PDB file of C-alpha atoms in Angstrom:
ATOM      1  CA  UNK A   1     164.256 115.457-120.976  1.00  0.00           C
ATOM      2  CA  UNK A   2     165.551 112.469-118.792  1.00  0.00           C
ATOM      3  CA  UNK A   3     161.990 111.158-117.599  1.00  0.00           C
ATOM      4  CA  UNK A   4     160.726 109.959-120.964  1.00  0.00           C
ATOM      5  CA  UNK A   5     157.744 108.353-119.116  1.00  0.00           C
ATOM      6  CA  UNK A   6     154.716 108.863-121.000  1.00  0.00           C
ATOM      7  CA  UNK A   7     150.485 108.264-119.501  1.00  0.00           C
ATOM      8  CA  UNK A   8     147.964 106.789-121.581  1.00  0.00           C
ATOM      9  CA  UNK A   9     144.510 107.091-120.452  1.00  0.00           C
ATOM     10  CA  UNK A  10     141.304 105.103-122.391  1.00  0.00           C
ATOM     11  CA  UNK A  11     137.896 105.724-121.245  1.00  0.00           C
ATOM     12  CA  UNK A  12     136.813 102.002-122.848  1.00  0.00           C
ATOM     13  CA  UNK A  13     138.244  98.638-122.842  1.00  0.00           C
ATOM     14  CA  UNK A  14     137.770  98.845-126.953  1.00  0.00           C
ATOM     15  CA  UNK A  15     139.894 101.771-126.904  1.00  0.00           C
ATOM     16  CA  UNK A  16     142.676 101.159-124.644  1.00  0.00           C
ATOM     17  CA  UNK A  17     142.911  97.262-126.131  1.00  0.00           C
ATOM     18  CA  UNK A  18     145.359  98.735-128.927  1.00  0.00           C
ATOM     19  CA  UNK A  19     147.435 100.406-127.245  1.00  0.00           C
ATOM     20  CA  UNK A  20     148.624  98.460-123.609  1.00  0.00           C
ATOM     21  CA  UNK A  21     150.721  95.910-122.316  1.00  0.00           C
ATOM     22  CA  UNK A  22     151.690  95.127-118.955  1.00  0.00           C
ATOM     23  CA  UNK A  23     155.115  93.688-119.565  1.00  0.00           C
ATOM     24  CA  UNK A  24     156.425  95.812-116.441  1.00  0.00           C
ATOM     25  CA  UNK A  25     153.721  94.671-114.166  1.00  0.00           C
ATOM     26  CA  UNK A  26     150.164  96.264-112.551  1.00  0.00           C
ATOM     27  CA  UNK A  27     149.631  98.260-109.998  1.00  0.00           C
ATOM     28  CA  UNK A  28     145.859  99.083-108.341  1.00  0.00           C
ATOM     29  CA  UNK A  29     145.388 102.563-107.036  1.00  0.00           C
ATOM     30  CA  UNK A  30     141.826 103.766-106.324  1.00  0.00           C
ATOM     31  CA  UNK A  31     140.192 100.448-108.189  1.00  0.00           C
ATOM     32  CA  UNK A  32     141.633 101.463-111.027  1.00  0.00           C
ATOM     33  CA  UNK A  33     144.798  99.286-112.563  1.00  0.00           C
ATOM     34  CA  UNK A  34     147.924 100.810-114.017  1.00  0.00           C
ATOM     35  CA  UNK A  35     149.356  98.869-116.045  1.00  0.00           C
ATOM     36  CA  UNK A  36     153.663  99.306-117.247  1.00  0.00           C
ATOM     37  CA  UNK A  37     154.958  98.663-120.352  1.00  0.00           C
ATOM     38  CA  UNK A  38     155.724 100.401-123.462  1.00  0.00           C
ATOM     39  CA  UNK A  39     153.832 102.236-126.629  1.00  0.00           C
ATOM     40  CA  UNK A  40     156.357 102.346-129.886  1.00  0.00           C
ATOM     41  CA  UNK A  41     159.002 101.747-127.815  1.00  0.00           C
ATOM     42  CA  UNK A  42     158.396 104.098-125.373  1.00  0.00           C
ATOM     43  CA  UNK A  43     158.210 103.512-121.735  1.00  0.00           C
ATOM     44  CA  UNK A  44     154.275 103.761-120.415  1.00  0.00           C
ATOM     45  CA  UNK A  45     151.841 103.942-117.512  1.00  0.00           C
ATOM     46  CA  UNK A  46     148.504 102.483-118.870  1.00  0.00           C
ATOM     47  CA  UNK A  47     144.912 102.711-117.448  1.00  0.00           C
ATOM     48  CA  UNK A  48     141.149 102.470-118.525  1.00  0.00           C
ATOM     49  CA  UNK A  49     139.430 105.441-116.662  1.00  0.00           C
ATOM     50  CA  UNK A  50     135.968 104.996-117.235  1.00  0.00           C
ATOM     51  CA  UNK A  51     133.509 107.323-118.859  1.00  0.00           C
ATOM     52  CA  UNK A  52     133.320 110.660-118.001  1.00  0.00           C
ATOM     53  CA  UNK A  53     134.820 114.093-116.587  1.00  0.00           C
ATOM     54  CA  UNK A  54     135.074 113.201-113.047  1.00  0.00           C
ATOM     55  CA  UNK A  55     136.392 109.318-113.803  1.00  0.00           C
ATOM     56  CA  UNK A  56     139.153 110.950-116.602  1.00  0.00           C
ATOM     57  CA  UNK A  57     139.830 113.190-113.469  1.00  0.00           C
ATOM     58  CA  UNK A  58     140.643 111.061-110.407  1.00  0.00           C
ATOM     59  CA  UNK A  59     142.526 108.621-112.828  1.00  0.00           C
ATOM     60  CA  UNK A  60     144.941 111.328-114.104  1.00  0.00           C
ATOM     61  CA  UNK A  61     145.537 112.474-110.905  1.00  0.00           C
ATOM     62  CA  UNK A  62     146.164 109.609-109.447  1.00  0.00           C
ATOM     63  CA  UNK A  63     148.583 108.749-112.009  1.00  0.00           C
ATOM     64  CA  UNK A  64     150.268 111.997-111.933  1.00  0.00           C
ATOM     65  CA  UNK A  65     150.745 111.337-108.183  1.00  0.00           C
ATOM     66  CA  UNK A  66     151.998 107.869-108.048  1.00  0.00           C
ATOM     67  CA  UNK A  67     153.999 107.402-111.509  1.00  0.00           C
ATOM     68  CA  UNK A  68     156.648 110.124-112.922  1.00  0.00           C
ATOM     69  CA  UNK A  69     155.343 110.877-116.354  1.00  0.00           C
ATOM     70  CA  UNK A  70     156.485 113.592-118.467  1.00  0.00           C
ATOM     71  CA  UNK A  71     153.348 114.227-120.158  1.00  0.00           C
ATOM     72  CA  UNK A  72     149.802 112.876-121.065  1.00  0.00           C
ATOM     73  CA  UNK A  73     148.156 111.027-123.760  1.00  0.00           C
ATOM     74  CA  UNK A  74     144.802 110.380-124.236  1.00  0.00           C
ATOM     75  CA  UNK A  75     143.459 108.206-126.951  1.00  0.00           C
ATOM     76  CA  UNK A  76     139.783 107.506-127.751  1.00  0.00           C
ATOM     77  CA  UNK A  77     136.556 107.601-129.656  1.00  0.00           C
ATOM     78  CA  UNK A  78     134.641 110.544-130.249  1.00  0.00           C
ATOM     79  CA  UNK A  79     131.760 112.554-131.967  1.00  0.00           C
ATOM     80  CA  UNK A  80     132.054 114.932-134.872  1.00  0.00           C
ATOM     81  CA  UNK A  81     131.477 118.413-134.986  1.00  0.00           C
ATOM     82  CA  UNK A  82     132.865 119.854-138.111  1.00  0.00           C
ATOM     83  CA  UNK A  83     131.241 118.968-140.961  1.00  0.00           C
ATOM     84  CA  UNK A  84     133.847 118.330-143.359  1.00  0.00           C
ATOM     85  CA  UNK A  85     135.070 115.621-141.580  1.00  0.00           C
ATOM     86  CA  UNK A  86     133.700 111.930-141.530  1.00  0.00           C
ATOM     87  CA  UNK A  87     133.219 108.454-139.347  1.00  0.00           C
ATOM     88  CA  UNK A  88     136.796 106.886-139.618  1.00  0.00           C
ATOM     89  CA  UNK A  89     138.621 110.366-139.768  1.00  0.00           C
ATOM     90  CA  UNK A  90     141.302 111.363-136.610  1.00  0.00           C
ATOM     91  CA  UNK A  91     141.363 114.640-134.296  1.00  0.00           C
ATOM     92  CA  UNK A  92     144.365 115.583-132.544  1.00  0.00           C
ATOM     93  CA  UNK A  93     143.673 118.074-130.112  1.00  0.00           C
ATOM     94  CA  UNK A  94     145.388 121.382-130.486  1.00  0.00           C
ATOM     95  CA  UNK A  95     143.073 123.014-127.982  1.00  0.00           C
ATOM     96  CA  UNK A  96     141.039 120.891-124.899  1.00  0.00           C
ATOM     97  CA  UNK A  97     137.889 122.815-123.956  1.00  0.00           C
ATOM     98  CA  UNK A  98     134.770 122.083-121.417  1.00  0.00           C
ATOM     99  CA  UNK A  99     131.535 123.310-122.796  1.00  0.00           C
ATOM    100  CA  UNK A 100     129.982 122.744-119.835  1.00  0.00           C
ATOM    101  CA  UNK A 101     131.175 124.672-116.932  1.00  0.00           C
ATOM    102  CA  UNK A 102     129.891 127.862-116.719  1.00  0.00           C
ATOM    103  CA  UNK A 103     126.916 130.099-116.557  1.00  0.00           C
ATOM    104  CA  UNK A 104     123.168 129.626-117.738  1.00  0.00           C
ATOM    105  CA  UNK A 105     122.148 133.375-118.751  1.00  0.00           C
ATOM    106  CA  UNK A 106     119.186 134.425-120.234  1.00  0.00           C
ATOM    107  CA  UNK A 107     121.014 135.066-123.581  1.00  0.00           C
ATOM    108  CA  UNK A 108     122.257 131.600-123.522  1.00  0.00           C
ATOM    109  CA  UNK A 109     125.122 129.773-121.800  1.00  0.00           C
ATOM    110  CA  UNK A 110     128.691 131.556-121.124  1.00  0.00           C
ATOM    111  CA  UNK A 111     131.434 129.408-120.903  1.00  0.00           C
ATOM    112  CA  UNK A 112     134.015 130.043-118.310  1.00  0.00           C
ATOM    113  CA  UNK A 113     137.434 128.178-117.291  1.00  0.00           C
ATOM    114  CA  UNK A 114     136.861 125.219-114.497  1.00  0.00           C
ATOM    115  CA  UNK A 115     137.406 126.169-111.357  1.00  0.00           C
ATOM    116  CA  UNK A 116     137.015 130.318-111.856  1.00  0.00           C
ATOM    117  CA  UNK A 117     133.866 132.096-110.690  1.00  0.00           C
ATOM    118  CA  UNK A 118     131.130 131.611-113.572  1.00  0.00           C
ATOM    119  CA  UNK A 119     130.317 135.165-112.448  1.00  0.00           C
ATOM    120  CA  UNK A 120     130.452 138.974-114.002  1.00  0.00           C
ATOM    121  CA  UNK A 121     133.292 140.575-113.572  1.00  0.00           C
ATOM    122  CA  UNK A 122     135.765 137.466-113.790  1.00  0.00           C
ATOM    123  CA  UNK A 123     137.781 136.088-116.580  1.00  0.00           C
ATOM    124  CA  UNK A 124     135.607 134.088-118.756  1.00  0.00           C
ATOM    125  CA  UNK A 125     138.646 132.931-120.956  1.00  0.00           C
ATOM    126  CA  UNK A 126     138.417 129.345-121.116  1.00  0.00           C
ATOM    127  CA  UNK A 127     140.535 126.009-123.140  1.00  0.00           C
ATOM    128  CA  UNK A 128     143.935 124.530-122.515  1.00  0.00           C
ATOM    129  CA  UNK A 129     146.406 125.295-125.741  1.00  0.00           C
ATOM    130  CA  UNK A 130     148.772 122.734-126.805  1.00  0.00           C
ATOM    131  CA  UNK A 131     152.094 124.622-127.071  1.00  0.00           C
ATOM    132  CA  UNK A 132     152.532 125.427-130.843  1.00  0.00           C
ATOM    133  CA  UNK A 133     156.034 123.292-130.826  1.00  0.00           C
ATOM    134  CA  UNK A 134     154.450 120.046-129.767  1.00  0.00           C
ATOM    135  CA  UNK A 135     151.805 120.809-132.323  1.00  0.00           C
ATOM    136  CA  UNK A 136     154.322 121.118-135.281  1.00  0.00           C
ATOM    137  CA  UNK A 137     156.112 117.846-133.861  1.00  0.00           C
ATOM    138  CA  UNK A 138     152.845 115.938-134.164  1.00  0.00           C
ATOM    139  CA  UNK A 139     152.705 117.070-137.627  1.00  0.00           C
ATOM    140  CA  UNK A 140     155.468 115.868-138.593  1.00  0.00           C
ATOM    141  CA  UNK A 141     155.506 112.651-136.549  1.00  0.00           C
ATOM    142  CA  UNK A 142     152.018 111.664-138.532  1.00  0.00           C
ATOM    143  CA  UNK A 143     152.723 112.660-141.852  1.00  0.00           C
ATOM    144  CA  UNK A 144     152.076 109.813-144.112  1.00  0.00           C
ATOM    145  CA  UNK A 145     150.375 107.855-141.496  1.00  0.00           C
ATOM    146  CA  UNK A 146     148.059 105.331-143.580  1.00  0.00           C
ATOM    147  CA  UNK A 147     144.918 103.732-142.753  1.00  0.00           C
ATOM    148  CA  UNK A 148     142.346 101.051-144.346  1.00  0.00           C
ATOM    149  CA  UNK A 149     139.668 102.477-146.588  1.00  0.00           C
ATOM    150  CA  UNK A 150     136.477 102.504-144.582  1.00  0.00           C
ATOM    151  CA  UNK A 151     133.454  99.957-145.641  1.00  0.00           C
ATOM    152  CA  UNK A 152     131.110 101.285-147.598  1.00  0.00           C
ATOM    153  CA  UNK A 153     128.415 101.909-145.032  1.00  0.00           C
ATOM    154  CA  UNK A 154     130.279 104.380-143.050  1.00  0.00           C
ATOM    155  CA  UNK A 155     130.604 107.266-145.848  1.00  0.00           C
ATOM    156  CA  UNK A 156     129.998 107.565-149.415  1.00  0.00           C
ATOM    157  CA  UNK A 157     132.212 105.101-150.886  1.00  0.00           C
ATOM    158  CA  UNK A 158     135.195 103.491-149.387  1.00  0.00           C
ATOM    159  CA  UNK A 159     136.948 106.802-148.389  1.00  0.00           C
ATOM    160  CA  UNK A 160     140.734 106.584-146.790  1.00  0.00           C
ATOM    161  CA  UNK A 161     140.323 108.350-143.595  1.00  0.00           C
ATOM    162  CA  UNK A 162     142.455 111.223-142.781  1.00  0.00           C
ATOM    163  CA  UNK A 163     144.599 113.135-139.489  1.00  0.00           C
ATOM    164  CA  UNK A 164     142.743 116.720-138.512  1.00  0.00           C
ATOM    165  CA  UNK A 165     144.294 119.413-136.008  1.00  0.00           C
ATOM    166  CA  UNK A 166     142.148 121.533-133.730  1.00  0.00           C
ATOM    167  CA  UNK A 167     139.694 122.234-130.420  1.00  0.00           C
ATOM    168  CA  UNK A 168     138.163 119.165-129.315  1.00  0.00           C
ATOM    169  CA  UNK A 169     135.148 120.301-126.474  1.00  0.00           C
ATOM    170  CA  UNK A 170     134.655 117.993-123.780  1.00  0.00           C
ATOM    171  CA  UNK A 171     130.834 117.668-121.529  1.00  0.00           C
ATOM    172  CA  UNK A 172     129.891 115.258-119.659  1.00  0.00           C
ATOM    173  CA  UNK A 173     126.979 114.086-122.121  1.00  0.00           C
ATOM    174  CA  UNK A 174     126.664 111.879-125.204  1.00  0.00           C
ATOM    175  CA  UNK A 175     125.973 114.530-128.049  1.00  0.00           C
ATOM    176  CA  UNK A 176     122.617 112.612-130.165  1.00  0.00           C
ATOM    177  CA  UNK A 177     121.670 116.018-131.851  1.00  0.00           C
ATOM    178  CA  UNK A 178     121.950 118.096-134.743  1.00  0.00           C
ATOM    179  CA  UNK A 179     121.357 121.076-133.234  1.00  0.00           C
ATOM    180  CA  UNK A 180     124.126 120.965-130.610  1.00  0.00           C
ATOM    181  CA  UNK A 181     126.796 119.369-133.049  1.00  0.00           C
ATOM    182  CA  UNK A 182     126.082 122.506-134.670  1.00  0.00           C
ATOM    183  CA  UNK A 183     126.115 124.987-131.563  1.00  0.00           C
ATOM    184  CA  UNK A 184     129.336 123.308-130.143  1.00  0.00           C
ATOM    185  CA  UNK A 185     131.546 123.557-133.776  1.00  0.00           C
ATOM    186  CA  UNK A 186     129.570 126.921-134.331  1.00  0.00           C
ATOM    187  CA  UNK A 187     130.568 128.575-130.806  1.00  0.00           C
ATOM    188  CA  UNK A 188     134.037 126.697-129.841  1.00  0.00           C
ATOM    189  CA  UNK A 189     135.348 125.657-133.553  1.00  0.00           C
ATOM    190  CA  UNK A 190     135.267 122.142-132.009  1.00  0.00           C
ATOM    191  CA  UNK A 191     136.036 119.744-134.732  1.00  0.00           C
ATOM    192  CA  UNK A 192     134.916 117.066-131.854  1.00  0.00           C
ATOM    193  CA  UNK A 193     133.419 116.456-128.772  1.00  0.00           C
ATOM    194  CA  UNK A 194     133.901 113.936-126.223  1.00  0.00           C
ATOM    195  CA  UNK A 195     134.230 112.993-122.115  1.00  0.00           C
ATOM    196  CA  UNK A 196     136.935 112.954-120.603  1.00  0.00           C
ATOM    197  CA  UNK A 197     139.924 114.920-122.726  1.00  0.00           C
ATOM    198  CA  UNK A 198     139.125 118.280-120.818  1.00  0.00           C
ATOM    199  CA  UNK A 199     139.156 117.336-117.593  1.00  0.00           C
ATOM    200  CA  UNK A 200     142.286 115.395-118.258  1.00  0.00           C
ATOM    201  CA  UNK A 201     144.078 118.871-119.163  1.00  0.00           C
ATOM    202  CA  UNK A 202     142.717 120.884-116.482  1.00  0.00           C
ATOM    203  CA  UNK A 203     144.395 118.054-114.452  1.00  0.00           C
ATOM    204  CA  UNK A 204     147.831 117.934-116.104  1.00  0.00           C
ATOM    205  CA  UNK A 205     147.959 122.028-115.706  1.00  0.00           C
ATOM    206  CA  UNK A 206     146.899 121.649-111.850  1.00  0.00           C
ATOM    207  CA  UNK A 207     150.392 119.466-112.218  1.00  0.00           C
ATOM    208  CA  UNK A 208     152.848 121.578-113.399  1.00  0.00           C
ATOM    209  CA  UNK A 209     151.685 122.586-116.883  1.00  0.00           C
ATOM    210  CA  UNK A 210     152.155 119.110-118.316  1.00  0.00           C
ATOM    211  CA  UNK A 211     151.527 118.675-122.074  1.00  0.00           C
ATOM    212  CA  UNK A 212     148.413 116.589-123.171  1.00  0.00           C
ATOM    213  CA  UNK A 213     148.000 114.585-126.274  1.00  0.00           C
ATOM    214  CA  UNK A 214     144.283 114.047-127.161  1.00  0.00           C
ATOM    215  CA  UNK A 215     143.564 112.117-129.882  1.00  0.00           C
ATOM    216  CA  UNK A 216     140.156 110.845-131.087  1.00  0.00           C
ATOM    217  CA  UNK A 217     138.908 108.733-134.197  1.00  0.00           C
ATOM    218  CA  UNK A 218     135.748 109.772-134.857  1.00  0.00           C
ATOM    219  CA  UNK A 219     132.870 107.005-134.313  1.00  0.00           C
ATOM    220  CA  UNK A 220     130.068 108.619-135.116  1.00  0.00           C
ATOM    221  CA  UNK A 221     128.608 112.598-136.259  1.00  0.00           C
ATOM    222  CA  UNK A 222     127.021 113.362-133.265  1.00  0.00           C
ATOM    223  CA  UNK A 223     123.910 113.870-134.702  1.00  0.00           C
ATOM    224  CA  UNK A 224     120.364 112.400-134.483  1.00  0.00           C
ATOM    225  CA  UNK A 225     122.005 109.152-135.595  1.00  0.00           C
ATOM    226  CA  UNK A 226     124.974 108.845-133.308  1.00  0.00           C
ATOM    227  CA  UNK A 227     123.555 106.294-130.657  1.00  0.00           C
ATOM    228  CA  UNK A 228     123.819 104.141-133.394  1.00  0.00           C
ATOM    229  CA  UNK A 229     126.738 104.983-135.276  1.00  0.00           C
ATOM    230  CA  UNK A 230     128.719 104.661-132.615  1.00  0.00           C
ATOM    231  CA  UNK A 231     128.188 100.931-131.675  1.00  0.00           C
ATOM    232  CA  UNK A 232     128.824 100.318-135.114  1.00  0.00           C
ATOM    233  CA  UNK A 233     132.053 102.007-136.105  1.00  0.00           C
ATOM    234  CA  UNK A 234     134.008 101.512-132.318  1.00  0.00           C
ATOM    235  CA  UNK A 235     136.051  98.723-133.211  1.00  0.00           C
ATOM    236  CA  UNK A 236     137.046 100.678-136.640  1.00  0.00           C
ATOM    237  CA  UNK A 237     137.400 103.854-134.508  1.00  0.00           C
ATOM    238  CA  UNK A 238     139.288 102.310-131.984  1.00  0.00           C
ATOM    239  CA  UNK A 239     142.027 100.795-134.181  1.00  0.00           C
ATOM    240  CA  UNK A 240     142.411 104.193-136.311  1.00  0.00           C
ATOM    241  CA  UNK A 241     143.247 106.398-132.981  1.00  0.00           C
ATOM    242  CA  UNK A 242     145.293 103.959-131.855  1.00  0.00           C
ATOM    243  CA  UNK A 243     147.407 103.897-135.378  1.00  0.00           C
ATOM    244  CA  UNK A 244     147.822 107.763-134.946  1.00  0.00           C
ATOM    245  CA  UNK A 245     148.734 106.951-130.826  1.00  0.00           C
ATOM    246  CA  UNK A 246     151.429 104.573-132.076  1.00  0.00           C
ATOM    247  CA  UNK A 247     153.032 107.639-134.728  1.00  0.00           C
ATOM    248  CA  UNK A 248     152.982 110.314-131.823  1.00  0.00           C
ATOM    249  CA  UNK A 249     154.353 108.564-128.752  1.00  0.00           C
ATOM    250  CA  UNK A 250     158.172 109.115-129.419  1.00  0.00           C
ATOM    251  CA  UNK A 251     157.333 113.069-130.256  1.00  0.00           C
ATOM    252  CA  UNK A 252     155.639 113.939-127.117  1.00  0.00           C
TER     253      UNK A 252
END
């Protein structure tokens, strides 16, 4: 591939802190500054989008439009929807999902892919795959990846995080309940949920089928006790996503 140029996106200033530098200069589009430089030696286009589906939205886009990347990465905090897995621990995204366009019913809610008719009668398949090559190349390019144990407070003893595969389900909500951590791994297989990572994939198909990189540390269990997890373990977070951001550059 001769265009090697790769897009980071960062909801949070905490987030995208680890991961920028500007050595090749800014560049405002929209309020929102790109920033040039370089992720393990890799040449980058850097921004901070902003919370949320429609902010993740307009600043791919924009940087789709403007700079010539190859493919997407997006590199964050998130919540925790499988149970086996703990504060501290890493999701790469295998599949990007929104849980929350669709239909209400009165059996419950039907999930449909954005932009298609949430109606009877049309294709209710839904998610953006990661192809199953980039997948194995991730694999491969985090093996052995190591990280601090974790204090004490965040798990049962000081545990060594670990790297997870599969569907991370973005909505435009902070998840602070049991019951839908357990509805959203339960119905999607979700091993996390987040803000911005779906909309970011429905934009890089709208441009050309581009691949997307979504990788999340996870800051908090996205239960009844995630408002304040999540203060808490960000900076931790933060710095374990980016580790696993730094491993995966070159492969993507």
């Amino acid at each position: 591939m001769a265009n090697r140029l790769l897009g980071v996106l960062s909801a949070m200033p905490e987030e995208l802190a680890h991961l920028a530098d500007d050595s090749g200069g800014r560049t405002t589009i929209g309020g929102l500054s790109y920033l040039r430089g370089h992720i393990a030696g890799r040449a980058a286009v850097f921004v901070e989008c902003g919370m949320g589906k429609v902010n993740a939205g307009v600043a791919a886009a924009l940087m789709l439009d403007r700079f010539p990347c190859a493919a997407l990465m997006f590199c964050g905090v998130a919540g925790g929807l499988d149970p086996a897995l703990g504060v501290g621990d890493v999701v790469v995204g295998t599949r990007n999902l929104q849980y929350d366009y669709g239909a209400e019913l009165e059996a419950g809610f039907k999930t449909y892919q954005p932009g298609k008719p949430p109606l009877p009668g049309f294709d209710d398949a839904h998610g953006y795959d990661v192809p199953a090559d980039l997948v194995e190349r991730l694999k491969d390019a985090v093996a052995g990846v190591r990280f601090e144990a974790l204090p004490a407070d965040v798990g049962a003893g000081q545990r060594l995080p670990r790297v997870s595969f599969g569907p991370i389900a973005t909505g435009d909500c902070f998840v602070n309940s049991e019951r839908t951590r357990k509805r959203l791994h339960g119905a999607y297989g979700a091993q996390a949920c987040e803000m911005e990572g779906g909309a970011v994939a429905q934009v890089a198909e709208r441009f050309g089928g581009l691949p997307l990189v979504n990788i999340r540390c996870l800051s908090d269990l996205a239960g009844a006790e995630s408002h304040l997890d999540f203060g808490a373990f960000l900076p931790i977070a933060a710095r374990n996503a980016s580790l696993v951001a730094h491993r995966l550059a070159p492969a993507i």
